[in-house]
Coordinates of C-alpha atoms in Angstrom, one line a residue:
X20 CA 1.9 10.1 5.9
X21 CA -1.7 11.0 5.2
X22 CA -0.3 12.3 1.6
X23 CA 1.6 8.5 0.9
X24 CA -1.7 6.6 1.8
X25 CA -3.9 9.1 -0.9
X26 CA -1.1 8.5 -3.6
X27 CA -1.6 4.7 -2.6
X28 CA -4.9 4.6 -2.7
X29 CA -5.0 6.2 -6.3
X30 CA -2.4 4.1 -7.3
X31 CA -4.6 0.8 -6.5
X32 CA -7.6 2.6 -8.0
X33 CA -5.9 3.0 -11.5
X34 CA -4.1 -0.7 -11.6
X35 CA -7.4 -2.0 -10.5
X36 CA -8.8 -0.5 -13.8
X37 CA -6.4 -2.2 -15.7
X38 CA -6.2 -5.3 -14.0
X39 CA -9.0 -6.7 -16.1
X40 CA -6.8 -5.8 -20.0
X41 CA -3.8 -7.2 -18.8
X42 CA -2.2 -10.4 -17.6
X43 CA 0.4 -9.4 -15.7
X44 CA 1.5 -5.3 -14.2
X45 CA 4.9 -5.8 -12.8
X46 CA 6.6 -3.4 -15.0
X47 CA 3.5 -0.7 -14.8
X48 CA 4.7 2.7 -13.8
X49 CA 1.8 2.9 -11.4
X50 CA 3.1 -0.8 -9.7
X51 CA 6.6 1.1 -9.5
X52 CA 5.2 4.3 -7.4
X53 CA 3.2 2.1 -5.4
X54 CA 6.5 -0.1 -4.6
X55 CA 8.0 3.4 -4.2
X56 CA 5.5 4.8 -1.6
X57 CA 6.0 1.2 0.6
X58 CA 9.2 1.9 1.0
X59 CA 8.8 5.0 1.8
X60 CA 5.7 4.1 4.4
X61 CA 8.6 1.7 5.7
X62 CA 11.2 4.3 6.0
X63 CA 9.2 6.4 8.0
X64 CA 8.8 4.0 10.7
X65 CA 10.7 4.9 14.6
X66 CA 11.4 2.6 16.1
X67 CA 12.8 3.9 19.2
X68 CA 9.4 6.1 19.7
X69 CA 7.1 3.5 18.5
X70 CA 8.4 0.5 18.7
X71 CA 5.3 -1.7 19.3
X72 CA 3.5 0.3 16.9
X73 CA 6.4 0.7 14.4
X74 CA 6.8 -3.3 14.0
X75 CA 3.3 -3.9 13.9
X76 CA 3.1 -1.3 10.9
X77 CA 6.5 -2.8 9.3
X78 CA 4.7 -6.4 9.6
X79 CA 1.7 -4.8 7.6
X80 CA 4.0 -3.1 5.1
X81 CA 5.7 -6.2 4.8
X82 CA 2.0 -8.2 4.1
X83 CA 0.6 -5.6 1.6
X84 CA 3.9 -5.3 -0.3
X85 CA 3.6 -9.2 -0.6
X86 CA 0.2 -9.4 -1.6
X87 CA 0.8 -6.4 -3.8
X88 CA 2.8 -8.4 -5.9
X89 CA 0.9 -11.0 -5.7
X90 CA -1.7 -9.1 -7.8
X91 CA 0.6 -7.5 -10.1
X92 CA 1.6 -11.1 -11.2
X93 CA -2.0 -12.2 -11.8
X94 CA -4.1 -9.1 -12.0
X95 CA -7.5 -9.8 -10.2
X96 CA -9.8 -6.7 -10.1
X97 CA -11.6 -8.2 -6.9
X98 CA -8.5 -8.8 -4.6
X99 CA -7.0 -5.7 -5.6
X100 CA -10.3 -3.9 -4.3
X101 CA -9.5 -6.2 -1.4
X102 CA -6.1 -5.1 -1.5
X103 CA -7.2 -1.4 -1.4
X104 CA -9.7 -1.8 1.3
X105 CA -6.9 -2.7 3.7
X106 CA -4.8 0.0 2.7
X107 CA -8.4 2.3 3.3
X108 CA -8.5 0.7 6.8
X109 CA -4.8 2.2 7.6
X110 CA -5.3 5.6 6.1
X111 CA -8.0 5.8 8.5
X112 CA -6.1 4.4 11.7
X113 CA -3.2 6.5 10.8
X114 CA -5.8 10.1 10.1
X115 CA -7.0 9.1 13.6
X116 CA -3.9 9.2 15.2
X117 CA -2.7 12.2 13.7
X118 CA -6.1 14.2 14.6
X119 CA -5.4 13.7 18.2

């Protein structure tokens, strides 16, 4: 997981760059591998073992992949460092759970 949340991150990073040159990034590859690695964040979800956990995380999955595109509709380099310090905020929750 920790592996989806870096390719995430650096997805953000390089559509934030060119959020301020473009109008709109739905067809960017970069907004295609970040669709990609939600569904994939999505896929990997139990929930037989997790369940509270596992809707909880499906319900943020659900938000970011909204408010993703959201931003690839009307690019804002703000809310997509916004955008990116959420998905920061899980790669850390999820690197603490798997440490222990």
């Amino acid at each position: 997981m920790a592996m989806l949340y870096d390719e995430l991150l650096l997805c953000i990073d390089v559509l934030t760059l060119r959020a301020g040159k473009v109008s709109a990034l739905g067809d960017d590859e970069q907004a295609h591998r970040v669709r990609s690695i939600i569904l994939a964040l999505r896929a990997g979800l139990d929930f037989e073992q997790g369940s509270d956990l596992a809707h909880r995380l499906d319900g943020l999955y659900d938000a970011l992949a909204s408010e993703f595109e959201e931003q690839l509709a009307s690019p804002d380099p703000l809310r997509f460092g916004e955008l990116r310090a959420g998905v920061q905020s899980l790669a850390s929750a999820w690197s603490a759970i798997a440490d222990r």
